PDB file of C-alpha atoms in Angstrom:
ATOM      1  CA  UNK A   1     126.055 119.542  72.321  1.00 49.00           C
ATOM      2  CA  UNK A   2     128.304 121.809  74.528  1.00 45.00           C
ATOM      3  CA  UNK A   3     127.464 121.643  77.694  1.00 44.00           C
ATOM      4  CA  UNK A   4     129.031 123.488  80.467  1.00 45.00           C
ATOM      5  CA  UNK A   5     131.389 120.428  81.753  1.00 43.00           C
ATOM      6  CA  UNK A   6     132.486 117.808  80.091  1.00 48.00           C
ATOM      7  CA  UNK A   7     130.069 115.176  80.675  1.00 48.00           C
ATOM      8  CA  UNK A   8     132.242 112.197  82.559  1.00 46.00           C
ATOM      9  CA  UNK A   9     131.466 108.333  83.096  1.00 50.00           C
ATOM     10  CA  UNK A  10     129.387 108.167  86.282  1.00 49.00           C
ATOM     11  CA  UNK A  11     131.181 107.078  89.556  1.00 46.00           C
ATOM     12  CA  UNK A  12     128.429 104.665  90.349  1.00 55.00           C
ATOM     13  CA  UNK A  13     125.945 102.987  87.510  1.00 73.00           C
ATOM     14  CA  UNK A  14     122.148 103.801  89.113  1.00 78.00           C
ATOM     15  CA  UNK A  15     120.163  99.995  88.727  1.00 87.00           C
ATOM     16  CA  UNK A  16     116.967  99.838  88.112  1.00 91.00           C
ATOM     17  CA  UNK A  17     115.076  98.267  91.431  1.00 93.00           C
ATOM     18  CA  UNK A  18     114.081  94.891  90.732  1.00 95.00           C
ATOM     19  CA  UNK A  19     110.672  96.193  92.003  1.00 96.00           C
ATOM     20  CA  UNK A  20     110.452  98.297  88.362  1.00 96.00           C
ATOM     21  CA  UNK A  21     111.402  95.257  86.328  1.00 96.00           C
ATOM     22  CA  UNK A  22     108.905  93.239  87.689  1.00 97.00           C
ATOM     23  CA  UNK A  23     105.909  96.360  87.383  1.00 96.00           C
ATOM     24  CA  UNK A  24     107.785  96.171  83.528  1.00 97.00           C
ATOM     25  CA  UNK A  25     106.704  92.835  83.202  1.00 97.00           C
ATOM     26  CA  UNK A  26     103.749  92.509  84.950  1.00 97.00           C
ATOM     27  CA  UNK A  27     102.445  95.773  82.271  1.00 97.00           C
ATOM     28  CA  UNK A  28     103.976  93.658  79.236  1.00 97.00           C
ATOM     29  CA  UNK A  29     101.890  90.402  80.515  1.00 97.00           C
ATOM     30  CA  UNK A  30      98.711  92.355  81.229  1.00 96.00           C
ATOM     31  CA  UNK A  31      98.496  94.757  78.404  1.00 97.00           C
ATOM     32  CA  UNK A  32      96.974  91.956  76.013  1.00 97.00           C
ATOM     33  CA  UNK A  33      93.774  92.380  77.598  1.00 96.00           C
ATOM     34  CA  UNK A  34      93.255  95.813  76.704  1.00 96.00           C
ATOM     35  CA  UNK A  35      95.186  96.496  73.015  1.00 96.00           C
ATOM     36  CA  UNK A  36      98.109  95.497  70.853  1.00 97.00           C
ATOM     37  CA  UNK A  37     101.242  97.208  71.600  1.00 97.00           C
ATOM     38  CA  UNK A  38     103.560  97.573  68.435  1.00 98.00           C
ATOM     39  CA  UNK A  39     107.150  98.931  68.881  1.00 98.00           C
ATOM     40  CA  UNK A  40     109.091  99.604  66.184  1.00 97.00           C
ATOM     41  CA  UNK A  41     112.551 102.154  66.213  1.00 97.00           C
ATOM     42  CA  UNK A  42     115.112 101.276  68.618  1.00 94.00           C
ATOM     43  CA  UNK A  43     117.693 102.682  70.998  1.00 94.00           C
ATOM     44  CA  UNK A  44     121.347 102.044  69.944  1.00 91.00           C
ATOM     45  CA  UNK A  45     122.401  99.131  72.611  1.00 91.00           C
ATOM     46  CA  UNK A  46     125.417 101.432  73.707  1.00 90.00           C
ATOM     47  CA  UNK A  47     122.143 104.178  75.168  1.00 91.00           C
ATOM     48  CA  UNK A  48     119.758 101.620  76.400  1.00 90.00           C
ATOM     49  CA  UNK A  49     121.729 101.972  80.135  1.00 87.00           C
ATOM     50  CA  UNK A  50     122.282 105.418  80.280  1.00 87.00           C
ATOM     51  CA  UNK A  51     122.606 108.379  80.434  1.00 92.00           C
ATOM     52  CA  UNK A  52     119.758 108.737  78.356  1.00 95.00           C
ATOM     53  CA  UNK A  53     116.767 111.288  77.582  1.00 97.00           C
ATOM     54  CA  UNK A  54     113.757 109.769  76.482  1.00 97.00           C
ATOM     55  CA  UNK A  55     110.788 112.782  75.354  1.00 97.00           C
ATOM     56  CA  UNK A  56     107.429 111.300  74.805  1.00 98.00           C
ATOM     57  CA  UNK A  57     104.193 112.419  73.754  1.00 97.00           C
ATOM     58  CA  UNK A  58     101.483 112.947  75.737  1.00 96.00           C
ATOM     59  CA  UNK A  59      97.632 112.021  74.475  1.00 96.00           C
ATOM     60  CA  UNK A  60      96.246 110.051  77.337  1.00 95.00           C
ATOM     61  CA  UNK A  61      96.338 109.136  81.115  1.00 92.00           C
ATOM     62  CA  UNK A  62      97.151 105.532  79.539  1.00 94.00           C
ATOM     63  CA  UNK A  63     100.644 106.199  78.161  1.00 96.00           C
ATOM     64  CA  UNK A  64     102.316 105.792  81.635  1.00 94.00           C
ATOM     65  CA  UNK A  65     101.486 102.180  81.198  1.00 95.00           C
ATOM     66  CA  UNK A  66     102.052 101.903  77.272  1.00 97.00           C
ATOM     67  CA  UNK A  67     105.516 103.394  77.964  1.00 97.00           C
ATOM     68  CA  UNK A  68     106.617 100.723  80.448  1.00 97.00           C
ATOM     69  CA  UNK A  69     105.177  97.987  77.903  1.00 97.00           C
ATOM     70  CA  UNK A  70     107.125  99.732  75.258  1.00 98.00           C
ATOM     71  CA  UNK A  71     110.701 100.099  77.081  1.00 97.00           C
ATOM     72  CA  UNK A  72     110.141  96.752  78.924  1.00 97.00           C
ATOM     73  CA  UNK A  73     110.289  95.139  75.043  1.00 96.00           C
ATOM     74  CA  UNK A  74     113.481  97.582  73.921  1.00 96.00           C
ATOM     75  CA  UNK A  75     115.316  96.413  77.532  1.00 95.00           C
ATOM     76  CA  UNK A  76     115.121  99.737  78.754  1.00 95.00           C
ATOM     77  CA  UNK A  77     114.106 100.748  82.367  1.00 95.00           C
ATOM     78  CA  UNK A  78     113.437 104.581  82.654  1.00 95.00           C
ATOM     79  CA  UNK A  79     113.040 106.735  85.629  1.00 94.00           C
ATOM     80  CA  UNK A  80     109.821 108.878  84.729  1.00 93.00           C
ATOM     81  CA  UNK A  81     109.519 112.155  85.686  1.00 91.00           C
ATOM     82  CA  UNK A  82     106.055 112.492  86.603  1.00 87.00           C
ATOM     83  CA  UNK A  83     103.176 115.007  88.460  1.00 82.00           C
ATOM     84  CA  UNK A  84     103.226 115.351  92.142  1.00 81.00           C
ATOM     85  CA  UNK A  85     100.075 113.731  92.185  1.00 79.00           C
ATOM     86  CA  UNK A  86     100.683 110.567  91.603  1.00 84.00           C
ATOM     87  CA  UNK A  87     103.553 110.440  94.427  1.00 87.00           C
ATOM     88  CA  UNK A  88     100.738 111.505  96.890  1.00 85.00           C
ATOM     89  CA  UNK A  89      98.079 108.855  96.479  1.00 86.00           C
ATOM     90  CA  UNK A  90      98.174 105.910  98.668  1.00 86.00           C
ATOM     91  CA  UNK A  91      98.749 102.526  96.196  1.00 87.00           C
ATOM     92  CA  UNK A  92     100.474 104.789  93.199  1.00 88.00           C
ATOM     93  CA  UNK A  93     102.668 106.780  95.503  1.00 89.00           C
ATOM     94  CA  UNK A  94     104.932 104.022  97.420  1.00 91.00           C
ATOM     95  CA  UNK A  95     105.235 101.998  93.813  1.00 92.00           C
ATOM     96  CA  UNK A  96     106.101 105.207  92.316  1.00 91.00           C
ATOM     97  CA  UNK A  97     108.726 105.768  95.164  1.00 92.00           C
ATOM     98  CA  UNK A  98     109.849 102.180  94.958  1.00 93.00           C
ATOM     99  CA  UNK A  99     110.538 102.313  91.218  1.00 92.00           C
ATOM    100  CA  UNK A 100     112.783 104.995  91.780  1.00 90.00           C
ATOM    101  CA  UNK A 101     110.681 107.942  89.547  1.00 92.00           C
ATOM    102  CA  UNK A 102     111.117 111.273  90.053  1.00 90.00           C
ATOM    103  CA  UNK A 103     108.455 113.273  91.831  1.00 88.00           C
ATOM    104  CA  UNK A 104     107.429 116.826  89.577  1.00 86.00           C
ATOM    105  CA  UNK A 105     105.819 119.132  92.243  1.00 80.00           C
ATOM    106  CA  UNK A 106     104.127 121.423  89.173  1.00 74.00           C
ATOM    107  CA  UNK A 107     103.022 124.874  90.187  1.00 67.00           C
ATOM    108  CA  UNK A 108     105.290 125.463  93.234  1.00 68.00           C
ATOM    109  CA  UNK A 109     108.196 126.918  94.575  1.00 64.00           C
ATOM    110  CA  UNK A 110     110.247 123.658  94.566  1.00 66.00           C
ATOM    111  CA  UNK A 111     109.339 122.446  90.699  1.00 68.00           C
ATOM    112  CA  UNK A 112     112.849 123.331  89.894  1.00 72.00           C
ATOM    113  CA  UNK A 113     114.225 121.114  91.999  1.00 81.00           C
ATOM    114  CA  UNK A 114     113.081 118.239  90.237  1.00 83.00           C
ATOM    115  CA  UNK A 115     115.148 119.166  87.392  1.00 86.00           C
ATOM    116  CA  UNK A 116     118.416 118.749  88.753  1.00 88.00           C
ATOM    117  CA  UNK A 117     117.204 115.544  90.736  1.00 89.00           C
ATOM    118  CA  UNK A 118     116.683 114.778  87.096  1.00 90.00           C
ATOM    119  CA  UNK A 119     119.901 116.112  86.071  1.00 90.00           C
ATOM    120  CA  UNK A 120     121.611 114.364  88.491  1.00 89.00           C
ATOM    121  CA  UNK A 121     120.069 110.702  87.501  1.00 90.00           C
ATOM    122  CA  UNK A 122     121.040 110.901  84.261  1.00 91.00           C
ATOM    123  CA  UNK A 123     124.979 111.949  85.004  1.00 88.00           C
ATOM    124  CA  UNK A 124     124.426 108.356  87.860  1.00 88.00           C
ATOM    125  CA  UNK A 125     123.751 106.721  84.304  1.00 89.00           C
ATOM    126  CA  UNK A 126     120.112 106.847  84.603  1.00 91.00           C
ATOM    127  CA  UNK A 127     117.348 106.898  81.657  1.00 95.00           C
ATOM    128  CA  UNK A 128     114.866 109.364  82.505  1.00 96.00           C
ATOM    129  CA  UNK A 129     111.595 109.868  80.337  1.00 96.00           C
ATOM    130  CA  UNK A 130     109.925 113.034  80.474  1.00 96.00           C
ATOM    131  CA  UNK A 131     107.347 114.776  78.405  1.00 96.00           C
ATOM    132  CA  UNK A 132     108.533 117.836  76.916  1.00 95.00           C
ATOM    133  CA  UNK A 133     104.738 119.120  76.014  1.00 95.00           C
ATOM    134  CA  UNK A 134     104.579 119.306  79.754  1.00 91.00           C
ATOM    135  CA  UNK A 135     101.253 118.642  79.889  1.00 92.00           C
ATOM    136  CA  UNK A 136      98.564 115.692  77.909  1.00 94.00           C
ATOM    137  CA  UNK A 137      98.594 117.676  74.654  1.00 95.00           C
ATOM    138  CA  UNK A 138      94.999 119.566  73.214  1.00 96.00           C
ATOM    139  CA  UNK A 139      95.548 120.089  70.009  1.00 95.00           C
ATOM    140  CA  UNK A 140      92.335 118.952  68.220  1.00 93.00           C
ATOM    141  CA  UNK A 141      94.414 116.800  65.464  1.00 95.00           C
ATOM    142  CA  UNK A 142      96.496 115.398  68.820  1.00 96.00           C
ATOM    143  CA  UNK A 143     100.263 116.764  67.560  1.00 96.00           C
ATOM    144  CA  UNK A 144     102.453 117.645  69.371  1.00 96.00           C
ATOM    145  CA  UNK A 145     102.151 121.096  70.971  1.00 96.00           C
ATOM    146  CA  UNK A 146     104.920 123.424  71.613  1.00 95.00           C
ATOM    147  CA  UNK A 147     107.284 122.085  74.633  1.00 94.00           C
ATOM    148  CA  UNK A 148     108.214 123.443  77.665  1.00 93.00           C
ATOM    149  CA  UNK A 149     112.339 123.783  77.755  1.00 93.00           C
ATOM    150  CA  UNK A 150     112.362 121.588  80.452  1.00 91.00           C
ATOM    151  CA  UNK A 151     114.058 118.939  77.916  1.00 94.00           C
ATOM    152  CA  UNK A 152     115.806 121.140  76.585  1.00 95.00           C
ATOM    153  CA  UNK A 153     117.671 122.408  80.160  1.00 93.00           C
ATOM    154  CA  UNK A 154     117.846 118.943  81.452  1.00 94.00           C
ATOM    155  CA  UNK A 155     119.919 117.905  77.844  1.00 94.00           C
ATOM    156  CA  UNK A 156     122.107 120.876  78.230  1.00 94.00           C
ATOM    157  CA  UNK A 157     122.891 120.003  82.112  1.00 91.00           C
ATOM    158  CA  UNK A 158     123.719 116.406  82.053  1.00 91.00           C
ATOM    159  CA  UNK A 159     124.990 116.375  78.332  1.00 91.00           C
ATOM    160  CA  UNK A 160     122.860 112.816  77.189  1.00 94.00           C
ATOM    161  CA  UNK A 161     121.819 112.405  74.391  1.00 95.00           C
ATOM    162  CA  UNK A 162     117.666 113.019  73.921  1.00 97.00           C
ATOM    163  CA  UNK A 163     115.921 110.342  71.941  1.00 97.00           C
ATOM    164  CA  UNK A 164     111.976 110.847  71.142  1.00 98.00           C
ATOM    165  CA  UNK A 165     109.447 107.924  71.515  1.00 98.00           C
ATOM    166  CA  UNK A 166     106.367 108.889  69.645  1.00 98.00           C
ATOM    167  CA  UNK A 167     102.866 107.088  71.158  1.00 97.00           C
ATOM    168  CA  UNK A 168      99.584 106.180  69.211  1.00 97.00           C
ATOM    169  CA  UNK A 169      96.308 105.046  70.187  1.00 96.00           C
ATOM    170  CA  UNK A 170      96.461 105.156  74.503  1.00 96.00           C
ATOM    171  CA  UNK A 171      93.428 107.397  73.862  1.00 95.00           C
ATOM    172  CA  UNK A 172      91.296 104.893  72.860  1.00 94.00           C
ATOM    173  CA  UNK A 173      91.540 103.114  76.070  1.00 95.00           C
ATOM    174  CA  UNK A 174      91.650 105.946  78.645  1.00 92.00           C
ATOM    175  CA  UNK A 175      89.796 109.167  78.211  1.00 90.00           C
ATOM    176  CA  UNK A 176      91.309 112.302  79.029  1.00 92.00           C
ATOM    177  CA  UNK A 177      89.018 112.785  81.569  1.00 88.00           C
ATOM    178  CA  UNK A 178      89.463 110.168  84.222  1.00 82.00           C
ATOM    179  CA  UNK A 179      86.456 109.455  86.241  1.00 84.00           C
ATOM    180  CA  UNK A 180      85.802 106.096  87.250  1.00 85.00           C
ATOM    181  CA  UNK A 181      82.669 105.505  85.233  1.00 86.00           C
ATOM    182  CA  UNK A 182      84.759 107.146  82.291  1.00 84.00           C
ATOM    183  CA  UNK A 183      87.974 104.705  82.911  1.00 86.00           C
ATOM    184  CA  UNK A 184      85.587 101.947  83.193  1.00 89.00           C
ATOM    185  CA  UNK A 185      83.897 102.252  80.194  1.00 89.00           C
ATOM    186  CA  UNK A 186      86.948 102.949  78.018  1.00 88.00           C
ATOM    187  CA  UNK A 187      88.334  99.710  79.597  1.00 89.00           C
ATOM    188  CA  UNK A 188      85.248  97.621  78.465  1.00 93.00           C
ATOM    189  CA  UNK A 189      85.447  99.038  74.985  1.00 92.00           C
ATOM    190  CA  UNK A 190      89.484  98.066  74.826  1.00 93.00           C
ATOM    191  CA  UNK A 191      89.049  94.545  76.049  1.00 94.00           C
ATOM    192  CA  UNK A 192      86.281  94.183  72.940  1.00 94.00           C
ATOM    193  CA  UNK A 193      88.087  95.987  70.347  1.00 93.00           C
ATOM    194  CA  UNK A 194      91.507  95.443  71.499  1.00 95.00           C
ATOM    195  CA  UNK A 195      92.859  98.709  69.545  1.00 95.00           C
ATOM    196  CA  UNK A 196      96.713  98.959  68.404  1.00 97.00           C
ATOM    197  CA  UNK A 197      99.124 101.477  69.787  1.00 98.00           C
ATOM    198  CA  UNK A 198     102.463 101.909  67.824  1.00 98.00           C
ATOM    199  CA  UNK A 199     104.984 102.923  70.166  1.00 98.00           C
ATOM    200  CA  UNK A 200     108.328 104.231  67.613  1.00 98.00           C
ATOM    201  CA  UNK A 201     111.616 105.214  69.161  1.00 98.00           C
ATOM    202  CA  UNK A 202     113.318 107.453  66.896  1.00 97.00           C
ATOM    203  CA  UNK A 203     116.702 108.466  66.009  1.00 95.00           C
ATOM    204  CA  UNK A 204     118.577 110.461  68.494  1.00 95.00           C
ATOM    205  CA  UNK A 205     117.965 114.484  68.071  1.00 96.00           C
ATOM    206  CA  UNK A 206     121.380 116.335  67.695  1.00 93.00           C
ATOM    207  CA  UNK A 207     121.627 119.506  69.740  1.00 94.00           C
ATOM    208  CA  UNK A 208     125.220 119.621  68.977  1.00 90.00           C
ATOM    209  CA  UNK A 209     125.355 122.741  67.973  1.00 92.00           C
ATOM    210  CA  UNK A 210     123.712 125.018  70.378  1.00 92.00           C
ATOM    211  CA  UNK A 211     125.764 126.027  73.658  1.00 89.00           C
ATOM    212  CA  UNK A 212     124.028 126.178  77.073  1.00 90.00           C
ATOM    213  CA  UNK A 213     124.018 129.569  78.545  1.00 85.00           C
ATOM    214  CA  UNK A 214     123.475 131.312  75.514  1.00 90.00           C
ATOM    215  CA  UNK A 215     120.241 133.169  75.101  1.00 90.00           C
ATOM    216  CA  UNK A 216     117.679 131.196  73.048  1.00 93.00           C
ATOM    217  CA  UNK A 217     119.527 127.590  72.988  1.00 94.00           C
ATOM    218  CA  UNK A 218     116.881 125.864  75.684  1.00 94.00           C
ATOM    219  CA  UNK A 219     114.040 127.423  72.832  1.00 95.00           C
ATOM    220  CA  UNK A 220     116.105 126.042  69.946  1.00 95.00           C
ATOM    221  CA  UNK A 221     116.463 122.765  71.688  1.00 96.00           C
ATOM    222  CA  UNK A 222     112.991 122.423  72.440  1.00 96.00           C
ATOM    223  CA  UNK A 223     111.891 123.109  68.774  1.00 96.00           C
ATOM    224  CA  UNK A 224     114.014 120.269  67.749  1.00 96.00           C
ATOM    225  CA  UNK A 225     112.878 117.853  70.465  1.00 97.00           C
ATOM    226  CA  UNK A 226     109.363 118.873  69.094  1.00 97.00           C
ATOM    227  CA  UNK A 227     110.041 118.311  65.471  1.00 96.00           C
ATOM    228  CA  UNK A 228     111.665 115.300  66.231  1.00 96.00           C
ATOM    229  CA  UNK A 229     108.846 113.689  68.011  1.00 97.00           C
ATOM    230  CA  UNK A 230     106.359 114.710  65.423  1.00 96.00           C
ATOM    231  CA  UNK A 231     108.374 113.287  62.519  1.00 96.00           C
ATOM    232  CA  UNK A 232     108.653 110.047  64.801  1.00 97.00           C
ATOM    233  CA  UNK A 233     104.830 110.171  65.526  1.00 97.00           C
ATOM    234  CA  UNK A 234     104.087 111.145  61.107  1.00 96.00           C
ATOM    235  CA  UNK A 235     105.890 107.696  60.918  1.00 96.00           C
ATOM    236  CA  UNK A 236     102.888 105.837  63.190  1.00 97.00           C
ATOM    237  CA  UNK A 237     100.255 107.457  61.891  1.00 96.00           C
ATOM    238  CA  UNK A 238      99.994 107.541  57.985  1.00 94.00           C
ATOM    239  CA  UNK A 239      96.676 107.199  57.665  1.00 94.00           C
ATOM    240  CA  UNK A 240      95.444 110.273  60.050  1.00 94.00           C
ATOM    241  CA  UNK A 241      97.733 112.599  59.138  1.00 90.00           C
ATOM    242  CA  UNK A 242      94.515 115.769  60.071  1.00 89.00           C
ATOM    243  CA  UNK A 243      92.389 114.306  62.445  1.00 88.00           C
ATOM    244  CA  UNK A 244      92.282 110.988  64.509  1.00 94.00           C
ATOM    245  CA  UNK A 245      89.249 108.474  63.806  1.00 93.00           C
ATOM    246  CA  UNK A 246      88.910 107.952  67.184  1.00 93.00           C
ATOM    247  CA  UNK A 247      87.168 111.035  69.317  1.00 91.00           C
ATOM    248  CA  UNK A 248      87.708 111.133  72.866  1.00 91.00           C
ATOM    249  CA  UNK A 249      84.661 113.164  73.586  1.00 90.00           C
ATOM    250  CA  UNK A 250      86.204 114.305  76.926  1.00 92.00           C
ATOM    251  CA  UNK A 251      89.247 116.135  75.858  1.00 93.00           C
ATOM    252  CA  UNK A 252      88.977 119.684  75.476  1.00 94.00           C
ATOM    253  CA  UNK A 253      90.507 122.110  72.287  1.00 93.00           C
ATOM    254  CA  UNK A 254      93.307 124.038  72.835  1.00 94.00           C
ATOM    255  CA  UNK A 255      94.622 125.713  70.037  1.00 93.00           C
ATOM    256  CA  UNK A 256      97.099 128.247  72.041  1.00 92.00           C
ATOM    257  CA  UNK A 257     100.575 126.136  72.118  1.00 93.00           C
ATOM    258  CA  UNK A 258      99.639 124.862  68.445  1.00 92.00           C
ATOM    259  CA  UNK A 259     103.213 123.473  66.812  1.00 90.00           C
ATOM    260  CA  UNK A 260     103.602 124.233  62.913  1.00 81.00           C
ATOM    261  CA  UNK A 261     105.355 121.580  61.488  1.00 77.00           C
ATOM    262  CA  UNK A 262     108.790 122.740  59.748  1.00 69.00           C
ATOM    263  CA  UNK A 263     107.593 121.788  55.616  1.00 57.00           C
TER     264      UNK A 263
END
């Protein structure tokens, strides 16, 4: 990828806080109550420490927590770029803070800014995860929609590399809808059934080609992020290549950001 400077080793390496290692853990040692996480793909050792882009799917208010299972096992510690929300309520806020996430204000005047806080982790050396759907996905068969260039502008502005980590089977535990009587009752039915979610890291998406600036680059980089992560997901799901076995009854159909796979 070209990007507008030569991307250069980073002054100073950002650490992860020991605070995020230990939430890492403490999601790896927990998460046997409610399912079986299986990771397969992996991040070349020479990425694992930044900079790195990670884009993830979106299905469920669960993945959060699969994700930190599922980069706690590759010995990966990513800065998440998540909703406003979460920074504002009063347990989730001051861990997210701690952890050193990044804060997406969605819907105002400032959500810019978060992408060159973003920007400027990964040129520190950070990994930052976001979700380039932008939003917990509604497509009825649970694809991949069609991304925001978010992604795309943050690859093109640090110059990392973007590597997609596809996500199956969070929505069995949490519904989309998160009430407490619905979260409770999706927990009870994961500690009993235990479901598997396959977590796959896949190989690293080459924007190479495309040169930042020019018009229609951040919508050709977000097609290939997209592709990408639905190949990666094809590869975890097999067996429900139309529509999942498992109805969350909650989420609502939304066929107006649809992605056609390429083939």
């Amino acid at each position: 990828m070209r990007a507008e400077t030569e991307p250069t080793a980073p002054a100073t390496t950002w650490r992860p806080p020991r605070f995020w290692l230990f939430l890492q853990w403490l999601a790896r040692f927990l998460m046997p109550i409610l399912a079986r996480v299986q990771v397969s793909g992996d991040v070349p050792a020479e990425l694992r420490h930044g900079p790195l882009i990670l884009a993830a799917n979106h299905i469920s208010p669960f993945d959060p927590i699969v994700l930190t299972v599922a980069t706690r096992v590759r010995r990966i510690a990513p800065r998440i770029m998540a909703t406003g929300g979460l920074f504002r309520a009063p347990v989730v806020g001051p861990a997210m803070r701690a952890a050193g996430h990044i804060r997406v204000d969605r819907r105002t005047a400032t959500v810019g800014d978060a992408l060159q806080v973003a920007a400027d982790a990964v040129k520190e050396g950070s990994v930052v995860m976001v979700y380039p759907e932008g939003r917990i996905g509604l497509d009825p068969n649970m694809w991949p929609e069609r991304g925001k260039t978010g992604a795309a502008r943050l690859a093109f502005a640090s110059g990392a590399p973007v590597v997609p980590v596809a996500q199956w089977g969070s929505h069995e535990v949490v519904p989309y809808v998160t009430s407490f009587k619905g979260i409770a009752r999706g927990a009870a039915r994961a500690m009993i059934r235990r479901p598997i979610i396959k977590v796959r890291f896949g190989a690293p998406i080459d924007l190479s080609d495309l040169t930042p600036g020019v018009p229609g680059s951040a919508q050709r980089a977000t097609e290939r992020i997209i592709e990408g992560l639905t190949e990666t997901l094809a590869a975890i799901r097999p067996d429900e290549p139309d529509a999942p076995r498992f109805v969350d009854k909650t989420r609502p159909a939304d066929l107006s950001r649809r992605y056609r796979r390429r083939g």
